[in-house]
GROMACS .gro file of C-alpha atoms in nm:
model
  365
    1MET     CA    1   3.160  -1.692   0.901
    2ALA     CA    2   2.933  -1.628   0.592
    3GLU     CA    3   2.601  -1.458   0.694
    4LEU     CA    4   2.243  -1.444   0.558
    5ILE     CA    5   2.097  -1.107   0.596
    6ILE     CA    6   1.720  -1.108   0.676
    7ARG     CA    7   1.558  -0.755   0.628
    8THR     CA    8   1.254  -0.809   0.867
    9LYS     CA    9   1.073  -0.467   0.810
   10LYS     CA   10   1.084  -0.523   0.438
   11ILE     CA   11   0.928  -0.871   0.463
   12GLN     CA   12   0.673  -0.758   0.701
   13ASP     CA   13   0.589  -0.440   0.471
   14ASN     CA   14   0.540  -0.706   0.183
   15ILE     CA   15   0.307  -0.914   0.404
   16ARG     CA   16   0.104  -0.607   0.494
   17PHE     CA   17   0.096  -0.516   0.131
   18LEU     CA   18  -0.046  -0.841   0.023
   19SER     CA   19  -0.310  -0.834   0.300
   20ASN     CA   20  -0.444  -0.516   0.178
   21TYR     CA   21  -0.415  -0.622  -0.180
   22PHE     CA   22  -0.624  -0.909  -0.134
   23GLU     CA   23  -0.871  -0.757   0.115
   24ASP     CA   24  -0.951  -0.499  -0.172
   25LYS     CA   25  -1.043  -0.792  -0.402
   26ASN     CA   26  -1.231  -1.007  -0.143
   27ILE     CA   27  -0.975  -1.279  -0.149
   28HIS     CA   28  -0.846  -1.480   0.145
   29TRP     CA   29  -0.497  -1.596   0.155
   30SER     CA   30  -0.235  -1.826   0.334
   31LEU     CA   31   0.115  -1.712   0.412
   32ILE     CA   32   0.339  -2.022   0.320
   33THR     CA   33   0.644  -2.016   0.528
   34LYS     CA   34   0.836  -2.338   0.420
   35VAL     CA   35   1.132  -2.149   0.301
   36PHE     CA   36   1.217  -2.092   0.665
   37SER     CA   37   1.170  -2.439   0.773
   38GLY     CA   38   1.016  -2.352   1.112
   39ASP     CA   39   1.311  -2.119   1.215
   40LYS     CA   40   1.148  -1.998   1.556
   41THR     CA   41   1.361  -1.682   1.541
   42PHE     CA   42   1.211  -1.597   1.212
   43LEU     CA   43   0.872  -1.686   1.345
   44GLU     CA   44   0.906  -1.458   1.635
   45THR     CA   45   1.071  -1.192   1.486
   46VAL     CA   46   0.886  -1.156   1.135
   47LEU     CA   47   0.532  -1.298   1.211
   48THR     CA   48   0.429  -1.071   1.500
   49PRO     CA   49   0.059  -1.078   1.578
   50GLU     CA   50   0.028  -0.736   1.416
   51THR     CA   51   0.190  -0.846   1.092
   52ILE     CA   52  -0.032  -1.149   1.035
   53GLN     CA   53  -0.370  -1.037   1.166
   54SER     CA   54  -0.508  -0.999   0.822
   55ILE     CA   55  -0.373  -1.342   0.709
   56GLY     CA   56  -0.639  -1.608   0.700
   57SER     CA   57  -0.377  -1.882   0.794
   58VAL     CA   58  -0.008  -1.936   0.793
   59GLY     CA   59   0.110  -2.274   0.602
   60ASP     CA   60   0.391  -2.507   0.575
   61SER     CA   61   0.474  -2.861   0.436
   62ARG     CA   62   0.651  -2.975   0.744
   63LEU     CA   63   0.478  -3.079   1.058
   64THR     CA   64   0.778  -2.953   1.269
   65SER     CA   65   0.731  -2.618   1.133
   66LEU     CA   66   0.361  -2.603   1.205
   67ARG     CA   67   0.441  -2.720   1.565
   68ASN     CA   68   0.663  -2.431   1.601
   69LEU     CA   69   0.422  -2.192   1.471
   70LYS     CA   70   0.179  -2.311   1.728
   71GLU     CA   71   0.424  -2.269   1.996
   72VAL     CA   72   0.511  -1.929   1.903
   73ASN     CA   73   0.127  -1.827   1.858
   74PRO     CA   74  -0.124  -2.062   1.963
   75GLU     CA   75  -0.417  -1.869   1.807
   76MET     CA   76  -0.258  -1.883   1.463
   77ARG     CA   77  -0.469  -2.070   1.205
   78THR     CA   78  -0.245  -2.305   1.051
   79ILE     CA   79  -0.256  -2.513   0.714
   80TYR     CA   80  -0.060  -2.821   0.610
   81ILE     CA   81   0.002  -2.753   0.239
   82LYS     CA   82   0.073  -3.120   0.099
   83PRO     CA   83  -0.133  -3.442   0.133
   84PRO     CA   84  -0.039  -3.573   0.484
   85ALA     CA   85   0.110  -3.925   0.519
   86LYS     CA   86  -0.142  -4.128   0.682
   87ILE     CA   87   0.076  -4.237   0.956
   88TYR     CA   88   0.088  -3.865   1.089
   89ALA     CA   89  -0.281  -3.823   1.091
   90GLU     CA   90  -0.285  -3.737   1.475
   91GLU     CA   91   0.009  -3.500   1.446
   92VAL     CA   92  -0.180  -3.305   1.148
   93VAL     CA   93  -0.500  -3.281   1.331
   94LYS     CA   94  -0.295  -3.157   1.648
   95TYR     CA   95  -0.084  -2.881   1.474
   96ALA     CA   96  -0.283  -2.807   1.146
   97ASP     CA   97  -0.625  -2.650   1.150
   98ILE     CA   98  -0.661  -2.720   0.765
   99SER     CA   99  -0.494  -2.966   0.543
  100LEU     CA  100  -0.477  -3.009   0.158
  101ASN     CA  101  -0.580  -3.371   0.079
  102SER     CA  102  -0.623  -3.618  -0.217
  103SER     CA  103  -0.624  -3.965  -0.042
  104PHE     CA  104  -0.955  -4.106   0.080
  105GLU     CA  105  -0.760  -4.348   0.321
  106THR     CA  106  -0.561  -4.044   0.467
  107ILE     CA  107  -0.902  -3.860   0.518
  108LEU     CA  108  -1.035  -4.152   0.708
  109ALA     CA  109  -0.738  -4.141   0.946
  110LEU     CA  110  -0.783  -3.774   0.990
  111ASN     CA  111  -1.148  -3.827   1.094
  112GLU     CA  112  -1.064  -4.098   1.330
  113ALA     CA  113  -0.776  -3.859   1.477
  114ALA     CA  114  -1.002  -3.562   1.499
  115GLY     CA  115  -1.273  -3.758   1.688
  116LYS     CA  116  -1.025  -3.853   1.947
  117ALA     CA  117  -0.914  -3.504   1.981
  118ASN     CA  118  -1.282  -3.371   1.991
  119LYS     CA  119  -1.246  -3.132   1.723
  120VAL     CA  120  -1.341  -3.094   1.357
  121HIS     CA  121  -1.067  -3.091   1.100
  122GLN     CA  122  -1.094  -2.885   0.781
  123ILE     CA  123  -0.973  -2.997   0.438
  124ILE     CA  124  -0.937  -2.882   0.097
  125ILE     CA  125  -0.977  -3.149  -0.171
  126MET     CA  126  -0.682  -3.127  -0.432
  127ILE     CA  127  -0.790  -3.184  -0.797
  128GLU     CA  128  -0.534  -3.304  -1.058
  129LEU     CA  129  -0.546  -3.017  -1.355
  130GLY     CA  130  -0.231  -3.150  -1.555
  131GLU     CA  131   0.053  -3.062  -1.324
  132LEU     CA  132   0.077  -3.420  -1.238
  133ARG     CA  133   0.162  -3.367  -0.883
  134GLU     CA  134  -0.095  -3.390  -0.601
  135GLY     CA  135  -0.469  -3.405  -0.687
  136ILE     CA  136  -0.742  -3.668  -0.744
  137ASN     CA  137  -0.825  -3.728  -1.111
  138ARG     CA  138  -1.113  -3.496  -1.210
  139GLU     CA  139  -1.342  -3.758  -1.326
  140ASP     CA  140  -1.330  -3.905  -0.964
  141LEU     CA  141  -1.419  -3.598  -0.775
  142MET     CA  142  -1.800  -3.637  -0.712
  143GLY     CA  143  -1.768  -4.007  -0.592
  144PHE     CA  144  -1.469  -3.904  -0.374
  145TYR     CA  145  -1.669  -3.628  -0.229
  146GLN     CA  146  -1.980  -3.828  -0.164
  147LYS     CA  147  -1.734  -4.069   0.052
  148ILE     CA  148  -1.630  -3.797   0.276
  149PHE     CA  149  -1.867  -3.515   0.311
  150GLU     CA  150  -2.068  -3.678   0.578
  151LEU     CA  151  -1.753  -3.771   0.799
  152PRO     CA  152  -1.842  -3.631   1.149
  153PHE     CA  153  -1.526  -3.488   1.209
  154ILE     CA  154  -1.414  -3.363   0.878
  155GLU     CA  155  -1.532  -3.039   0.725
  156VAL     CA  156  -1.470  -2.985   0.352
  157ILE     CA  157  -1.407  -2.620   0.299
  158GLY     CA  158  -1.296  -2.600  -0.065
  159LEU     CA  159  -1.138  -2.735  -0.375
  160GLY     CA  160  -0.766  -2.661  -0.463
  161SER     CA  161  -0.513  -2.706  -0.738
  162ASN     CA  162  -0.155  -2.693  -0.759
  163LEU     CA  163  -0.005  -2.557  -1.090
  164GLY     CA  164   0.340  -2.439  -1.201
  165CYS     CA  165   0.529  -2.613  -0.935
  166MET     CA  166   0.680  -2.928  -1.087
  167TYR     CA  167   0.614  -2.926  -1.477
  168GLY     CA  168   0.546  -2.557  -1.478
  169ILE     CA  169   0.170  -2.580  -1.626
  170ILE     CA  170   0.048  -2.229  -1.638
  171PRO     CA  171  -0.248  -2.157  -1.448
  172THR     CA  172  -0.463  -2.022  -1.718
  173TYR     CA  173  -0.834  -1.916  -1.696
  174ASP     CA  174  -0.953  -2.243  -1.856
  175LYS     CA  175  -0.754  -2.447  -1.605
  176LEU     CA  176  -0.885  -2.254  -1.296
  177LEU     CA  177  -1.241  -2.232  -1.432
  178GLN     CA  178  -1.254  -2.617  -1.404
  179LEU     CA  179  -1.240  -2.568  -1.028
  180VAL     CA  180  -1.515  -2.328  -1.039
  181LEU     CA  181  -1.733  -2.562  -1.230
  182TYR     CA  182  -1.645  -2.879  -1.001
  183LYS     CA  183  -1.745  -2.651  -0.727
  184GLU     CA  184  -2.078  -2.573  -0.888
  185LEU     CA  185  -2.139  -2.939  -0.952
  186ILE     CA  186  -2.099  -3.022  -0.589
  187SER     CA  187  -2.328  -2.737  -0.479
  188ALA     CA  188  -2.590  -2.853  -0.711
  189LYS     CA  189  -2.569  -3.230  -0.640
  190PHE     CA  190  -2.512  -3.227  -0.284
  191ASP     CA  191  -2.674  -2.915  -0.168
  192LYS     CA  192  -2.346  -2.797   0.007
  193GLU     CA  193  -2.162  -2.491  -0.052
  194LEU     CA  194  -1.797  -2.482  -0.035
  195PRO     CA  195  -1.641  -2.128   0.071
  196PHE     CA  196  -1.310  -2.173  -0.081
  197ILE     CA  197  -1.155  -2.242  -0.424
  198SER     CA  198  -0.780  -2.228  -0.351
  199GLY     CA  199  -0.599  -2.211  -0.704
  200GLY     CA  200  -0.408  -1.886  -0.656
  201SER     CA  201  -0.035  -1.866  -0.568
  202SER     CA  202   0.263  -1.646  -0.629
  203ILE     CA  203   0.274  -1.756  -1.001
  204THR     CA  204  -0.098  -1.656  -1.030
  205LEU     CA  205  -0.054  -1.267  -0.906
  206PRO     CA  206   0.025  -1.122  -1.245
  207LEU     CA  207  -0.281  -1.297  -1.402
  208LEU     CA  208  -0.492  -1.172  -1.091
  209GLU     CA  209  -0.367  -0.817  -1.172
  210GLN     CA  210  -0.455  -0.869  -1.554
  211GLU     CA  211  -0.800  -0.989  -1.452
  212THR     CA  212  -0.740  -1.314  -1.642
  213ILE     CA  213  -0.840  -1.539  -1.335
  214PRO     CA  214  -1.202  -1.642  -1.280
  215LYS     CA  215  -1.335  -1.411  -1.009
  216GLU     CA  216  -1.432  -1.728  -0.801
  217ILE     CA  217  -1.091  -1.825  -0.722
  218ASN     CA  218  -1.104  -1.672  -0.367
  219HIS     CA  219  -0.789  -1.829  -0.178
  220TYR     CA  220  -0.443  -1.785  -0.249
  221ARG     CA  221  -0.125  -1.964  -0.105
  222ILE     CA  222   0.159  -1.727  -0.114
  223GLY     CA  223   0.529  -1.770  -0.009
  224GLU     CA  224   0.777  -1.638  -0.280
  225ALA     CA  225   0.600  -1.311  -0.360
  226ALA     CA  226   0.552  -1.222   0.024
  227PHE     CA  227   0.928  -1.298   0.107
  228PHE     CA  228   1.121  -1.221  -0.229
  229GLY     CA  229   0.869  -0.978  -0.387
  230ILE     CA  230   0.838  -1.145  -0.736
  231SER     CA  231   0.610  -1.363  -0.911
  232PRO     CA  232   0.769  -1.692  -1.065
  233TYR     CA  233   0.533  -1.653  -1.332
  234ASP     CA  234   0.773  -1.383  -1.509
  235ASN     CA  235   1.025  -1.358  -1.222
  236GLN     CA  236   0.940  -0.977  -1.211
  237LYS     CA  237   0.891  -0.756  -0.904
  238PHE     CA  238   0.516  -0.743  -0.829
  239GLU     CA  239   0.324  -0.410  -0.760
  240GLY     CA  240   0.453  -0.235  -0.433
  241LEU     CA  241   0.670  -0.528  -0.296
  242SER     CA  242   1.027  -0.516  -0.195
  243VAL     CA  243   1.277  -0.726  -0.369
  244ASP     CA  244   1.590  -0.663  -0.157
  245THR     CA  245   1.461  -0.866   0.141
  246PHE     CA  246   1.754  -1.093   0.164
  247GLU     CA  247   2.135  -1.057   0.104
  248PHE     CA  248   2.416  -1.332   0.145
  249ARG     CA  249   2.752  -1.210   0.240
  250ALA     CA  250   3.076  -1.427   0.235
  251ASN     CA  251   3.419  -1.341   0.371
  252ILE     CA  252   3.726  -1.335   0.189
  253ILE     CA  253   3.969  -1.577   0.358
  254GLU     CA  254   4.249  -1.579   0.102
  255LEU     CA  255   4.360  -1.339  -0.163
  256GLU     CA  256   4.624  -1.433  -0.395
  257GLU     CA  257   4.746  -1.387  -0.761
  258LYS     CA  258   4.748  -1.722  -0.910
  259GLU     CA  259   4.747  -1.884  -1.278
  260LEU     CA  260   4.433  -1.898  -1.483
  261VAL     CA  261   4.495  -2.263  -1.562
  262PRO     CA  262   4.547  -2.542  -1.333
  263ASP     CA  263   4.880  -2.725  -1.327
  264GLY     CA  264   4.937  -3.092  -1.322
  265VAL     CA  265   4.784  -3.424  -1.404
  266MET     CA  266   4.395  -3.399  -1.363
  267GLY     CA  267   4.225  -3.706  -1.220
  268GLU     CA  268   3.860  -3.801  -1.154
  269GLY     CA  269   3.863  -3.766  -0.777
  270ASN     CA  270   3.762  -3.377  -0.772
  271VAL     CA  271   3.448  -3.331  -0.563
  272GLY     CA  272   3.381  -2.979  -0.664
  273HIS     CA  273   3.267  -2.799  -0.975
  274THR     CA  274   3.464  -2.546  -1.175
  275ALA     CA  275   3.419  -2.308  -1.471
  276GLU     CA  276   3.548  -2.352  -1.817
  277TYR     CA  277   3.919  -2.248  -1.898
  278SER     CA  278   4.111  -2.230  -2.213
  279THR     CA  279   4.460  -2.370  -2.233
  280LYS     CA  280   4.546  -2.063  -2.432
  281ASP     CA  281   4.559  -1.890  -2.093
  282ALA     CA  282   4.846  -2.088  -1.969
  283GLY     CA  283   5.089  -1.884  -1.790
  284ALA     CA  284   4.834  -1.577  -1.743
  285HIS     CA  285   4.762  -1.471  -1.399
  286SER     CA  286   4.472  -1.310  -1.199
  287VAL     CA  287   4.386  -1.246  -0.853
  288LYS     CA  288   4.172  -1.515  -0.695
  289ALA     CA  289   3.971  -1.496  -0.377
  290ILE     CA  290   3.866  -1.768  -0.169
  291LEU     CA  291   3.525  -1.730   0.020
  292ASP     CA  292   3.410  -1.902   0.334
  293PHE     CA  293   3.108  -2.120   0.205
  294GLY     CA  294   3.065  -2.413  -0.030
  295MET     CA  295   2.836  -2.658  -0.192
  296LEU     CA  296   2.705  -2.792   0.137
  297ASP     CA  297   2.571  -2.448   0.226
  298VAL     CA  298   2.428  -2.327  -0.108
  299ASP     CA  299   2.425  -2.409  -0.505
  300LYS     CA  300   2.629  -2.140  -0.677
  301ALA     CA  301   2.367  -2.125  -0.943
  302ASP     CA  302   2.125  -1.979  -0.698
  303ILE     CA  303   2.320  -1.682  -0.586
  304ASP     CA  304   2.434  -1.393  -0.801
  305ALA     CA  305   2.730  -1.160  -0.700
  306LEU     CA  306   2.622  -0.794  -0.657
  307ASN     CA  307   2.946  -0.710  -0.787
  308ASP     CA  308   2.974  -0.799  -1.163
  309ASP     CA  309   3.344  -0.747  -1.184
  310LEU     CA  310   3.408  -1.111  -1.043
  311THR     CA  311   3.375  -1.434  -1.213
  312PHE     CA  312   3.307  -1.784  -1.077
  313VAL     CA  313   3.632  -2.021  -1.084
  314GLY     CA  314   3.526  -2.306  -0.873
  315ILE     CA  315   3.338  -2.456  -0.559
  316THR     CA  316   3.407  -2.746  -0.334
  317SER     CA  317   3.225  -2.852  -0.017
  318ASP     CA  318   3.311  -2.560   0.196
  319MET     CA  319   3.484  -2.306  -0.004
  320LEU     CA  320   3.416  -2.106  -0.339
  321VAL     CA  321   3.673  -1.947  -0.558
  322VAL     CA  322   3.615  -1.639  -0.760
  323ASP     CA  323   3.847  -1.437  -1.000
  324LEU     CA  324   3.877  -1.063  -0.925
  325GLY     CA  325   4.093  -0.974  -1.243
  326GLU     CA  326   4.358  -0.721  -1.127
  327ASN     CA  327   4.168  -0.650  -0.814
  328LYS     CA  328   4.194  -0.270  -0.889
  329ASP     CA  329   3.947   0.023  -0.903
  330GLU     CA  330   3.954   0.284  -1.166
  331ASN     CA  331   4.226   0.461  -0.978
  332GLY     CA  332   4.458   0.175  -0.964
  333ASN     CA  333   4.394   0.112  -0.583
  334GLN     CA  334   4.318  -0.236  -0.447
  335LYS     CA  335   3.950  -0.309  -0.430
  336TYR     CA  336   3.939  -0.612  -0.205
  337LYS     CA  337   4.159  -0.743   0.064
  338VAL     CA  338   4.148  -1.046   0.341
  339GLY     CA  339   3.866  -0.995   0.566
  340ASP     CA  340   3.648  -0.797   0.321
  341GLN     CA  341   3.290  -0.951   0.240
  342ILE     CA  342   3.148  -1.010  -0.090
  343ALA     CA  343   2.770  -0.972  -0.138
  344PHE     CA  344   2.537  -1.202  -0.337
  345LYS     CA  345   2.154  -1.181  -0.395
  346PRO     CA  346   2.011  -1.525  -0.303
  347SER     CA  347   1.722  -1.700  -0.493
  348TYR     CA  348   1.427  -1.864  -0.315
  349MET     CA  349   1.618  -2.199  -0.317
  350ALA     CA  350   1.942  -2.025  -0.188
  351VAL     CA  351   1.765  -1.877   0.105
  352ALA     CA  352   1.614  -2.215   0.180
  353ARG     CA  353   1.929  -2.397   0.186
  354LEU     CA  354   2.123  -2.116   0.366
  355LEU     CA  355   1.870  -2.104   0.663
  356ASN     CA  356   1.924  -2.490   0.683
  357SER     CA  357   2.293  -2.491   0.685
  358LYS     CA  358   2.447  -2.467   1.065
  359PHE     CA  359   2.762  -2.295   0.910
  360ILE     CA  360   2.584  -1.978   0.807
  361ASP     CA  361   2.494  -1.698   1.057
  362LYS     CA  362   2.142  -1.553   1.014
  363VAL     CA  363   2.119  -1.181   1.108
  364PHE     CA  364   1.792  -1.021   1.138
  365GLU     CA  365   1.791  -0.645   1.048
   0.00000   0.00000   0.00000
């Protein structure tokens, strides 16, 4: 069975590096674990108390994942990182200490649920800054805040925004400065200090290093940089982080010399995807390898072979075909045989899908 290798120590080192990095800059941060979909083995293996001791909270976008976080470590502070559905208010209050919100009706439901649970639920109000995802319109903020800041079981702890996630709007200095100004307006009008401005993410890290982020942005929600070592701002390695934290390995289940061009009448009933080919290659041959994974497990566009000598041929629901050329090394010896593994570097989305596939082994190193 194909397997996803998870290099535990390197991920833990990344988390500790970021904790120290943010502590030096007097910034709070939340570790966002949604790529792991609440996998309990991961939570128990990677998120040890020692590893996360300097993290303000651990966040996810699924309630089942937050429930698993609380079951693994009841003392862990958790944050629900998307506006909750009103119907799940009680579960949000039970499993999340903090949630990001943009709906007044939902906040009322959270207030009622928190009252029943005899606790105070903390929220961050999300503001729309151009990404057209979650967030109330800027001109509505003051009236919105006025309606909720006196709710007895709701504590507003900050303002936030989400940039770079849907349309890719860059979190520029001017964009994030708007969050700072709105916080100051609230402080002046309501005599209420909000401790957090949550405008940072993995995409913002290079800008923070370049000092092109307002210093008042003091809360970051970090997932990709912690687990993959890169910032989606430039897809480059950030500072002292490790980037080889995951590896995907697939097994060769067939190895045969076959023609380059398919033979026969082509219909429209195919369910797979194939690479381009030229009819000029009719009659030519090369060695093809079939690997034991397919589209149900991962998108081929989200994995890169570590061996650049092979090329993609086609993929179906449960198998992938690659072209190995002559399958010879520089000395003329056979390079691959049936039973060998071929390694790939998976992207963020690849890891998310592979972890959700029941046909892929997960190996913690």
